[in-house]
mmCIF file of C-alpha atoms in Angstrom:
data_model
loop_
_atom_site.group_PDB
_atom_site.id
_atom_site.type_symbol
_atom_site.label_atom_id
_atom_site.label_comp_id
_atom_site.label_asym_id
_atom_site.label_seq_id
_atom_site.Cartn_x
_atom_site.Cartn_y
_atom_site.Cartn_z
ATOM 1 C CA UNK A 1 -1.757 -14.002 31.003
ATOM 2 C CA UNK A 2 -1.151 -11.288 33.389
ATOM 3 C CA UNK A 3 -1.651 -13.969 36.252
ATOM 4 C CA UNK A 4 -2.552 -17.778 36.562
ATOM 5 C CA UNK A 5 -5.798 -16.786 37.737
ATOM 6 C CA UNK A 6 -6.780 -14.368 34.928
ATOM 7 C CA UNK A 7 -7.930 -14.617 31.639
ATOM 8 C CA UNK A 8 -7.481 -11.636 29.529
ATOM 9 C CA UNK A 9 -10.123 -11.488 26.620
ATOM 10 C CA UNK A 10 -9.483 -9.309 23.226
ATOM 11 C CA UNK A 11 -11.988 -7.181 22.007
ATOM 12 C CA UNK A 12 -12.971 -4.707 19.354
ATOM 13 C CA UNK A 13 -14.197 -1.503 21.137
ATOM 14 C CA UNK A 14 -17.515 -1.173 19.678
ATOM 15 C CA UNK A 15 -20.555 -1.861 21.562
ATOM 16 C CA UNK A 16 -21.346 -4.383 19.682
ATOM 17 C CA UNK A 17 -17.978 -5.803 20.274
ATOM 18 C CA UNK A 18 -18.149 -5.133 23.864
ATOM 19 C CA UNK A 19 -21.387 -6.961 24.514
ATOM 20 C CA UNK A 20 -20.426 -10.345 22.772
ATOM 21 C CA UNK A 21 -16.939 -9.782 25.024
ATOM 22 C CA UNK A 22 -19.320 -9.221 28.354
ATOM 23 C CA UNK A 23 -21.225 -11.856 27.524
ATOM 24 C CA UNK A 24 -18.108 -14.304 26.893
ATOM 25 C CA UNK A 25 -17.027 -13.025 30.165
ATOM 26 C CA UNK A 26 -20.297 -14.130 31.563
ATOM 27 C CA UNK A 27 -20.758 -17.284 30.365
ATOM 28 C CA UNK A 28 -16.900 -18.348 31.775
ATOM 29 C CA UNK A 29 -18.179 -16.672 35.176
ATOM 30 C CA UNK A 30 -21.152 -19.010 35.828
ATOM 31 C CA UNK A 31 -19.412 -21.663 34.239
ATOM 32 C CA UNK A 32 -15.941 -21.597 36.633
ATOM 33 C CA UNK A 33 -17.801 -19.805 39.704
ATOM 34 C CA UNK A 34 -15.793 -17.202 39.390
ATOM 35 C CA UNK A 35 -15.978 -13.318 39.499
ATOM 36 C CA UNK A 36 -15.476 -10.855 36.118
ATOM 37 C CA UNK A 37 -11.918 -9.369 37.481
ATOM 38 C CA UNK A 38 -10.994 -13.418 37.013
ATOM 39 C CA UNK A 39 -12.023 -12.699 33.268
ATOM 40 C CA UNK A 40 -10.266 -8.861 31.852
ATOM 41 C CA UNK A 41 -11.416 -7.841 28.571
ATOM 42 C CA UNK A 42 -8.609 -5.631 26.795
ATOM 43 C CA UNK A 43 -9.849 -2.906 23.558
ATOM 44 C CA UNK A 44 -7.787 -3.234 20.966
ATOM 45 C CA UNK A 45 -8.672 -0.866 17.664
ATOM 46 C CA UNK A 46 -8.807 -2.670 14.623
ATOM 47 C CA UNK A 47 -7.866 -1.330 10.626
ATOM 48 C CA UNK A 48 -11.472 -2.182 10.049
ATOM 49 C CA UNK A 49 -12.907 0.450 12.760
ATOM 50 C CA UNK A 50 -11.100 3.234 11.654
ATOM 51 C CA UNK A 51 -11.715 2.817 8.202
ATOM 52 C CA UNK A 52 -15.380 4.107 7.299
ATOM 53 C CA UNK A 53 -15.174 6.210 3.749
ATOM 54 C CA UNK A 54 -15.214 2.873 1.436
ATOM 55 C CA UNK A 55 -16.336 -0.856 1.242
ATOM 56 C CA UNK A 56 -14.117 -2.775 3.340
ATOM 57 C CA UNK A 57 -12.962 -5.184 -0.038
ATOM 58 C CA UNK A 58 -11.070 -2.117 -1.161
ATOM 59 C CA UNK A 59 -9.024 -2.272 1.640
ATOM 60 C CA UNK A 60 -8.278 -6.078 2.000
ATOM 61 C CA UNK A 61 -11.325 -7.392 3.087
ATOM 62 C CA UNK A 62 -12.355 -10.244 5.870
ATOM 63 C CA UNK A 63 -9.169 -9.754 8.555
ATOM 64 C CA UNK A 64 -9.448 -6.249 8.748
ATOM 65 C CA UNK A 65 -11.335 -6.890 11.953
ATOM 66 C CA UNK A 66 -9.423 -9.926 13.446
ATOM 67 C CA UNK A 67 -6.127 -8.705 12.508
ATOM 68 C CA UNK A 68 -4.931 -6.584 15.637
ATOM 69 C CA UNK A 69 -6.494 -9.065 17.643
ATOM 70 C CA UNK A 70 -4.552 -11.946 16.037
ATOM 71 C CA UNK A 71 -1.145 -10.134 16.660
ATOM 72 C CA UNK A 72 -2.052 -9.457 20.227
ATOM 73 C CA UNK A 73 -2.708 -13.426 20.439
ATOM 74 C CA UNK A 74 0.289 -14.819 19.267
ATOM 75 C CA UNK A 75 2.686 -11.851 21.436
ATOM 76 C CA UNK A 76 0.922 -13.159 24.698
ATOM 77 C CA UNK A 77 -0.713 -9.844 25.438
ATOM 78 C CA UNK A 78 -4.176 -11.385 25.567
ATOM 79 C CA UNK A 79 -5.599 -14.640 25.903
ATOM 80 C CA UNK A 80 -8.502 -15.296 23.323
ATOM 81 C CA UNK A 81 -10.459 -12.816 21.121
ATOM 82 C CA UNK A 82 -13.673 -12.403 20.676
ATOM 83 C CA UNK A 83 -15.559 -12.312 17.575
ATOM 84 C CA UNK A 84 -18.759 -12.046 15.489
ATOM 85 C CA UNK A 85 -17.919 -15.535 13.629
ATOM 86 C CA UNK A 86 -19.230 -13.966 9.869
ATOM 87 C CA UNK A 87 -16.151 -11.731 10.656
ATOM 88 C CA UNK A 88 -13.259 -14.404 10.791
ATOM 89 C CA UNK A 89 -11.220 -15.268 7.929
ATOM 90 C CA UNK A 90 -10.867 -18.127 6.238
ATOM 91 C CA UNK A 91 -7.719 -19.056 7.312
ATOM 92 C CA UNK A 92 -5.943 -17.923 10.522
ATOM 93 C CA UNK A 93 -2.821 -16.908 11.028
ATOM 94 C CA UNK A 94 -0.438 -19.687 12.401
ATOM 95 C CA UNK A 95 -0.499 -20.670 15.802
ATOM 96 C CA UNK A 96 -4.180 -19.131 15.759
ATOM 97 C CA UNK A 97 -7.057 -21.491 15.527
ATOM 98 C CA UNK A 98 -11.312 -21.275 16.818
ATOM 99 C CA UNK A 99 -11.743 -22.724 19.540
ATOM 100 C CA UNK A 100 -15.294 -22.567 19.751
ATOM 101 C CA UNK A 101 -18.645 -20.603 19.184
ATOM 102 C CA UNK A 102 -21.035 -19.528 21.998
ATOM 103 C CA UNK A 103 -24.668 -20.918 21.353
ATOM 104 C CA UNK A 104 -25.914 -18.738 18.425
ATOM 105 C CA UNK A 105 -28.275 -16.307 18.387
ATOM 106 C CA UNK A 106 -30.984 -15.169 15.544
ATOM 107 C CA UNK A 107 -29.030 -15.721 12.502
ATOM 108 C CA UNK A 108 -31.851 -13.518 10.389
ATOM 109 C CA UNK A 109 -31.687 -10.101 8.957
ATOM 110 C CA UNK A 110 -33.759 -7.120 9.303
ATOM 111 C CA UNK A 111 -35.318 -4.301 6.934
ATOM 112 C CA UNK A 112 -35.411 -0.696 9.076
ATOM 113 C CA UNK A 113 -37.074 2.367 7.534
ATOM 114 C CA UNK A 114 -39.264 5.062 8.613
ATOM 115 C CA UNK A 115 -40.643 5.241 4.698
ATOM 116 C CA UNK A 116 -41.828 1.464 4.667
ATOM 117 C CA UNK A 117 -43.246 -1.714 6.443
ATOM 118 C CA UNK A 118 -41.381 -4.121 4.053
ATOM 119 C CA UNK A 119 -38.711 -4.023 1.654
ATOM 120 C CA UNK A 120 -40.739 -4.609 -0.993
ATOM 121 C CA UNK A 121 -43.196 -1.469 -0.045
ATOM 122 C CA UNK A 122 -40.598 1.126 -0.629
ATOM 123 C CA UNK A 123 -41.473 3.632 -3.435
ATOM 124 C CA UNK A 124 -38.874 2.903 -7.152
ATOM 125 C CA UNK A 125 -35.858 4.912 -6.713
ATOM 126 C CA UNK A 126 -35.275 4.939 -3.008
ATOM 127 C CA UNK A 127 -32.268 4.460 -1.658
ATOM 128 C CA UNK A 128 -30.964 1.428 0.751
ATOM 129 C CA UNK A 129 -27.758 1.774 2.669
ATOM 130 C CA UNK A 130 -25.389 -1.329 3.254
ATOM 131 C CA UNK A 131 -21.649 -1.968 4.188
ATOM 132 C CA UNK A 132 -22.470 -5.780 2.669
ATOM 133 C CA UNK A 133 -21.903 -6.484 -0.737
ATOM 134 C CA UNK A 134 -24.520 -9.777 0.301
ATOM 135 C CA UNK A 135 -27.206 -7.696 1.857
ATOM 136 C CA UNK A 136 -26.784 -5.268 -1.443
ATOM 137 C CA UNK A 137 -26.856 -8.132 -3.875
ATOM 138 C CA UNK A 138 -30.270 -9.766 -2.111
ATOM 139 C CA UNK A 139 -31.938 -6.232 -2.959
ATOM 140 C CA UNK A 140 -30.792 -5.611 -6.195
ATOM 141 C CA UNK A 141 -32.057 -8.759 -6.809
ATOM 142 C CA UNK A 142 -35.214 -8.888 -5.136
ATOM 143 C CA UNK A 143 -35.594 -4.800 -6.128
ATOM 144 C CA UNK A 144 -33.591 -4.322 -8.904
ATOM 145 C CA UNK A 145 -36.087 -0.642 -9.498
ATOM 146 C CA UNK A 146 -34.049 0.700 -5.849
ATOM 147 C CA UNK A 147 -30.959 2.625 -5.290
ATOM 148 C CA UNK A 148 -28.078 0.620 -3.334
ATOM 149 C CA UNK A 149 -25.421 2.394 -1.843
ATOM 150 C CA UNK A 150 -22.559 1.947 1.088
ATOM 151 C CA UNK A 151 -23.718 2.632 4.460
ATOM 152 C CA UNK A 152 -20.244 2.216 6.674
ATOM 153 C CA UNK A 153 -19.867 2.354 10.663
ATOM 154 C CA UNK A 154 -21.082 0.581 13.877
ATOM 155 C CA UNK A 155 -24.767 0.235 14.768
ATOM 156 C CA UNK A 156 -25.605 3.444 16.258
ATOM 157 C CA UNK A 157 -24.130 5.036 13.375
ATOM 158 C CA UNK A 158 -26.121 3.640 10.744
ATOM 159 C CA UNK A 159 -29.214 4.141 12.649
ATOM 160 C CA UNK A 160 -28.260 8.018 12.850
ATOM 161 C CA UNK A 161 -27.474 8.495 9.626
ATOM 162 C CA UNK A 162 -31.446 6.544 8.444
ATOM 163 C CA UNK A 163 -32.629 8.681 10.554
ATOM 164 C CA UNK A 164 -30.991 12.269 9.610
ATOM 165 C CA UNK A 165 -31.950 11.034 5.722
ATOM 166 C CA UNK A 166 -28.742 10.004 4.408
ATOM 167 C CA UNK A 167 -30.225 6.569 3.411
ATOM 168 C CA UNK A 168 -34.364 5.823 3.069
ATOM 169 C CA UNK A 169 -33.908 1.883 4.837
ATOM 170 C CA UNK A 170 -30.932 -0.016 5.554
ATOM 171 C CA UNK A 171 -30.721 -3.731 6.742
ATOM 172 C CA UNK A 172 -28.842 -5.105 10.219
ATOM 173 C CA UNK A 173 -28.472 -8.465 11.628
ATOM 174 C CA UNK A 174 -31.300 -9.199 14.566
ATOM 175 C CA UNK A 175 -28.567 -10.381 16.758
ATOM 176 C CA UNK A 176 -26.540 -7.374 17.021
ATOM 177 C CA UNK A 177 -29.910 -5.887 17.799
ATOM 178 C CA UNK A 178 -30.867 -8.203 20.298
ATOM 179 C CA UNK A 179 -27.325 -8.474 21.968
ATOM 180 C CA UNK A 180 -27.693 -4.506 22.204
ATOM 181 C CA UNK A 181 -31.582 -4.323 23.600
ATOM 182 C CA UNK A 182 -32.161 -1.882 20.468
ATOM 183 C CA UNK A 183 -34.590 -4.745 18.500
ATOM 184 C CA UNK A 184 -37.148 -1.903 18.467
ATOM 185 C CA UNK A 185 -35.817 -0.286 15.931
ATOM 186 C CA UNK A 186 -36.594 -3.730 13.470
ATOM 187 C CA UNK A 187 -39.507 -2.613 10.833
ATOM 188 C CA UNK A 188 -39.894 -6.058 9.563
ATOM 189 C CA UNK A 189 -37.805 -9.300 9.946
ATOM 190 C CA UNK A 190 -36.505 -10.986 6.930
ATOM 191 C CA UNK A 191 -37.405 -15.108 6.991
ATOM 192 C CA UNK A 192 -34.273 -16.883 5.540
ATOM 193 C CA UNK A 193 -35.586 -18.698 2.714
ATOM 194 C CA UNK A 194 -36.442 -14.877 1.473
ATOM 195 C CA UNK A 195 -32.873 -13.253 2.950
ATOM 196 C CA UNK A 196 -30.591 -16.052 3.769
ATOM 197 C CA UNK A 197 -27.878 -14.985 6.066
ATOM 198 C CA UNK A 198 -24.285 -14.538 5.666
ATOM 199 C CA UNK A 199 -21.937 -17.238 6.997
ATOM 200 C CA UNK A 200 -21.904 -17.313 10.361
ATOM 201 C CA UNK A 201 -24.029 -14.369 11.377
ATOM 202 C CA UNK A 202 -25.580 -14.521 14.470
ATOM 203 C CA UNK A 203 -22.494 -16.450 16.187
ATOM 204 C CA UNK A 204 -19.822 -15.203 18.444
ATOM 205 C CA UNK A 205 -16.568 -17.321 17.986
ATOM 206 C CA UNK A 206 -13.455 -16.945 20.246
ATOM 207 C CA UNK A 207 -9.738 -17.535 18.550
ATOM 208 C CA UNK A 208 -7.318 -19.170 20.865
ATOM 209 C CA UNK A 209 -3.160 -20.046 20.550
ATOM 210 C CA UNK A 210 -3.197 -23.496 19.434
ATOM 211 C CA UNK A 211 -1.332 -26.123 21.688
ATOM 212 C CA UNK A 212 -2.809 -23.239 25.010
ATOM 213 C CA UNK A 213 -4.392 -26.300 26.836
ATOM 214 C CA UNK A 214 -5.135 -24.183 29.679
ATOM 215 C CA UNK A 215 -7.591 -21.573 27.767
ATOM 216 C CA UNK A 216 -8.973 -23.807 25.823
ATOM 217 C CA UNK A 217 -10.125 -26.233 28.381
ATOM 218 C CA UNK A 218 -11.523 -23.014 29.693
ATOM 219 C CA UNK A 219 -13.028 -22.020 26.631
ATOM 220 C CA UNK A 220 -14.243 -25.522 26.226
ATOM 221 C CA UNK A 221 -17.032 -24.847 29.411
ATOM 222 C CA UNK A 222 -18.764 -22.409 27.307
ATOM 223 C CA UNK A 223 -18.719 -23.533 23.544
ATOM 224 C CA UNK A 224 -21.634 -24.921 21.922
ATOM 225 C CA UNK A 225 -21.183 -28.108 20.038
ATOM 226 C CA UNK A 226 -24.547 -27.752 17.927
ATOM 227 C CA UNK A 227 -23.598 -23.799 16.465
ATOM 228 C CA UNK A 228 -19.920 -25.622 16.184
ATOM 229 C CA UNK A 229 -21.608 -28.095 13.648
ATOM 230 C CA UNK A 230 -23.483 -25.311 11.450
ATOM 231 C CA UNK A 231 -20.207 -22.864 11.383
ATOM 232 C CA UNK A 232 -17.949 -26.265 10.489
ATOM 233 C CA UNK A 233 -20.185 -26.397 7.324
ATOM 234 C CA UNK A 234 -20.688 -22.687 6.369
ATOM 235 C CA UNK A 235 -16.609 -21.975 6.679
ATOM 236 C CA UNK A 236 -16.431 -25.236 4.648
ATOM 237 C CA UNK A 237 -18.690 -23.370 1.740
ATOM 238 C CA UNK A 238 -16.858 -20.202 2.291
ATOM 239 C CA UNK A 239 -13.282 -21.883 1.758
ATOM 240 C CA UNK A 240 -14.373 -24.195 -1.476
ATOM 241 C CA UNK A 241 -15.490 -20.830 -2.836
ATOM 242 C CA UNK A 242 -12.920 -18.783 -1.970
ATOM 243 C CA UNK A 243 -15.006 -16.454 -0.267
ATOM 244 C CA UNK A 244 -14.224 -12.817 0.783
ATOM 245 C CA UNK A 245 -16.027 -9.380 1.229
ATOM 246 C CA UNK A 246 -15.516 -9.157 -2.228
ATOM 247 C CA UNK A 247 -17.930 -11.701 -2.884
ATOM 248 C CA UNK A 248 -21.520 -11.336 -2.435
ATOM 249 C CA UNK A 249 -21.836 -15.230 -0.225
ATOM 250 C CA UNK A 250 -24.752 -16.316 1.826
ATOM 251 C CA UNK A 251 -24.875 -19.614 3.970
ATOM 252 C CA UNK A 252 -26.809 -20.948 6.720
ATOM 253 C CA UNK A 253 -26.791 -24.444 8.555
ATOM 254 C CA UNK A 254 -29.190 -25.500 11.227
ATOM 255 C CA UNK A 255 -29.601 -28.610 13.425
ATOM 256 C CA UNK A 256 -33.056 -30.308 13.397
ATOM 257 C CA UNK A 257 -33.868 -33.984 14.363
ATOM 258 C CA UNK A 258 -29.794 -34.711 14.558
ATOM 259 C CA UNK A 259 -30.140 -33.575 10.629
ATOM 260 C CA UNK A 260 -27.879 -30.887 9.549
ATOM 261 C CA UNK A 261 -29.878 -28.749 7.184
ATOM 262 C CA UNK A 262 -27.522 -26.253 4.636
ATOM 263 C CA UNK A 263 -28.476 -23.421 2.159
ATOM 264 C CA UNK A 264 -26.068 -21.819 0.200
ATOM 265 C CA UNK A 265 -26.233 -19.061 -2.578
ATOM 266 C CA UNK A 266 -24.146 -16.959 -4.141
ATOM 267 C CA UNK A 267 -25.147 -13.763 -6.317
ATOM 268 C CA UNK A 268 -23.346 -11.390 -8.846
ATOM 269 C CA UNK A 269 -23.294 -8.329 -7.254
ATOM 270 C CA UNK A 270 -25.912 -6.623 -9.113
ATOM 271 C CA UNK A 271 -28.306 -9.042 -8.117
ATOM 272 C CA UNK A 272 -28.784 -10.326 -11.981
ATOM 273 C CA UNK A 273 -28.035 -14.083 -11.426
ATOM 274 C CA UNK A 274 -28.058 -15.926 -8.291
ATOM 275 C CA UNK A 275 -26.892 -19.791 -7.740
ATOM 276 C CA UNK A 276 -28.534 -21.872 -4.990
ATOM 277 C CA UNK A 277 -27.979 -24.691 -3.085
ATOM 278 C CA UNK A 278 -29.556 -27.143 -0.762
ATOM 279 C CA UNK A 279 -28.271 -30.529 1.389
ATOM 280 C CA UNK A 280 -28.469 -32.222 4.270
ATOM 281 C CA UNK A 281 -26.452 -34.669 6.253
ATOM 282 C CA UNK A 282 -25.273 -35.883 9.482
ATOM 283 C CA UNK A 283 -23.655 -33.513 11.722
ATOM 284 C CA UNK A 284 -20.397 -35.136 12.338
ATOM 285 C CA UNK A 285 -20.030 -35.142 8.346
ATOM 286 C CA UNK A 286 -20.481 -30.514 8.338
ATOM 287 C CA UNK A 287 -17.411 -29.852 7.274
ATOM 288 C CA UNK A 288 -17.647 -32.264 4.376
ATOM 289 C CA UNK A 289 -21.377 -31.325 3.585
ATOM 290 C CA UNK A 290 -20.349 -27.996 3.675
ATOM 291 C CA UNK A 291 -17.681 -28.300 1.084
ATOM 292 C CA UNK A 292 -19.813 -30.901 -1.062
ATOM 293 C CA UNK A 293 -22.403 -27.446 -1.236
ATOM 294 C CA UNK A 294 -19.706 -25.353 -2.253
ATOM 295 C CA UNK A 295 -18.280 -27.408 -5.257
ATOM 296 C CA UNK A 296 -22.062 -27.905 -6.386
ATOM 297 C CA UNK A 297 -22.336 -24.689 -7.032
ATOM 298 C CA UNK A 298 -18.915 -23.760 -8.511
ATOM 299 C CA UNK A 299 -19.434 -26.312 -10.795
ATOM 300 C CA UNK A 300 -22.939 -24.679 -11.624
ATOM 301 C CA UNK A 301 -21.531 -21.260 -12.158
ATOM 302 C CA UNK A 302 -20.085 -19.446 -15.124
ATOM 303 C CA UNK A 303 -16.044 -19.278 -15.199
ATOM 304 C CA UNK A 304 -16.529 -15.448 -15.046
ATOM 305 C CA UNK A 305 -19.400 -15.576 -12.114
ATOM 306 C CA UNK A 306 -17.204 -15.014 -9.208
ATOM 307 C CA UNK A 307 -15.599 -12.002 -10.528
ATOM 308 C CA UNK A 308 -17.916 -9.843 -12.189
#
């Protein structure tokens, strides 16, 4: 730290990025009484933002956004980094671990065009832009008559290029919307048992050095135990399944009535043939329900499902 007194927060540079680190930085404020200088946020570039001209599992997939930040961990030249939680590996790096997730926002998607009200209003043949091989499989499947292509880049980018005609809709998570006061630009809001979510969307989770008792009982004031529950079992799904950007993956968990609710589904990527799955268990069990969802449905799928 660059003083006892400071916490120095990693951070992507996008301003996406830089609201969930703001809003990290405000949540520890209320939460110690202290002021923001207490609480620096440090840019660091990732591979993943300066790669835009192809899908992101061409170039190594999930950690191309965590990876900078992970090396700026464990060398001491910042504190924790912040994350959105669909964007953190599998496994960390060692000496790396989560320690925690701010209360979740939204976790749905939504459909933006100036051409249609709904998804399912565009005209045959029009074409949908999407960086996520998830959001592309859940339209090929539910529109398998549209054209899917890759739509790369931060928020504001993918909104310019709808609007200049590149692509005739494209699809964004509400709370990267909401975090950047730009939900006006939503056409229609996709329910989750019609669009289910990827893993951990709508969560912001903050990486730590394990054994660093001092930031994490820092980081500890501003977790929240009930998104910690739902992420436990959706990285549980992800792992059993191996899961990667190269593999079209969506999972959701919710708490209702001390219930943990789960969905999972995965989808070959032309949106042919999907596999679902549905439990429900006791919170302090996520992690196992999570993994008990994910071997359900490998055992369910063809040998070859996975890869094609």
């Amino acid at each position: 730290m660059a003083d006892s007194a400071t916490l120095v927060i990693g951070t992507r540079g996008s301003p996406l990025a830089l609201a969930q680190a703001h809003e990290t930085q405000d949540r520890l404020c209320r939460a110690t009484g202290r002021d923001e200088t207490q609480f620096a946020l440090k840019v660091i570039k990732t591979t993943g933002d300066a790669i835009q001209d192809r899908p992101l599992s061409e170039a190594g997939g999930k950690g191309l956004f965590t990876r900078e930040l992970d090396i700026a961990l464990l060398e001491g030249a910042i504190d924790c980094g912040v994350h959105s939680a669909k964007d953190i590996p599998t496994y960390l790096p060692e000496g790396i671990m989560i320690a925690g997730y701010l209360p979740r926002e939204d976790v749905r998607d939504v459909f933006i065009s100036a051409r249609a009200a709904r998804l399912q209003d565009l005209p045959p043949g029009a074409v949908v832009g999407s960086a996520s091989l998830r959001r592309q499989a859940q339209v090929r499947r539910l529109r398998p008559d549209l054209a899917v292509t890759l739509l790369r880049g931060n928020v504001q980018t993918r909104l310019a290029k709808l609007e200049s005609g590149v692509v005739d809709a494209t699809m964004l998570a509400l709370a990267g919307l909401k975090r950047l006061g730009m939900t006006e630009h939503a056409t229609a809001i996709f329910e989750t048992d019609e669009f289910l979510p990827a893993v951990g969307q709508g969560a912001i989770g903050i990486t730590a050095r394990a054994g660093d008792d001092r930031v994490l009982d820092l980081l500890a004031r501003i977790v929240d135990p009930e998104t910690g529950y739902a992420l436990a079992a959706e990285r549980a799904f992800l792992t059993v399944l191996d899961g990667s950007c190269r593999t079209p993956i969506a999972g959701h968990a919710r708490l209702r009535d001390g219930v943990l609710d789960f969905r999972g589904l995965v989808l070959r990527p032309d949106g042919s043939d999907a596999r679902e799955v549905a439990l429900s268990g006791p919170p302090a069990e996520a992690a196992a329900l999570g993994a008990e969802a994910g071997r359900d449905l490998k055992a369910r799928m063809p040998a070859d499902f996975l890869t094609l």
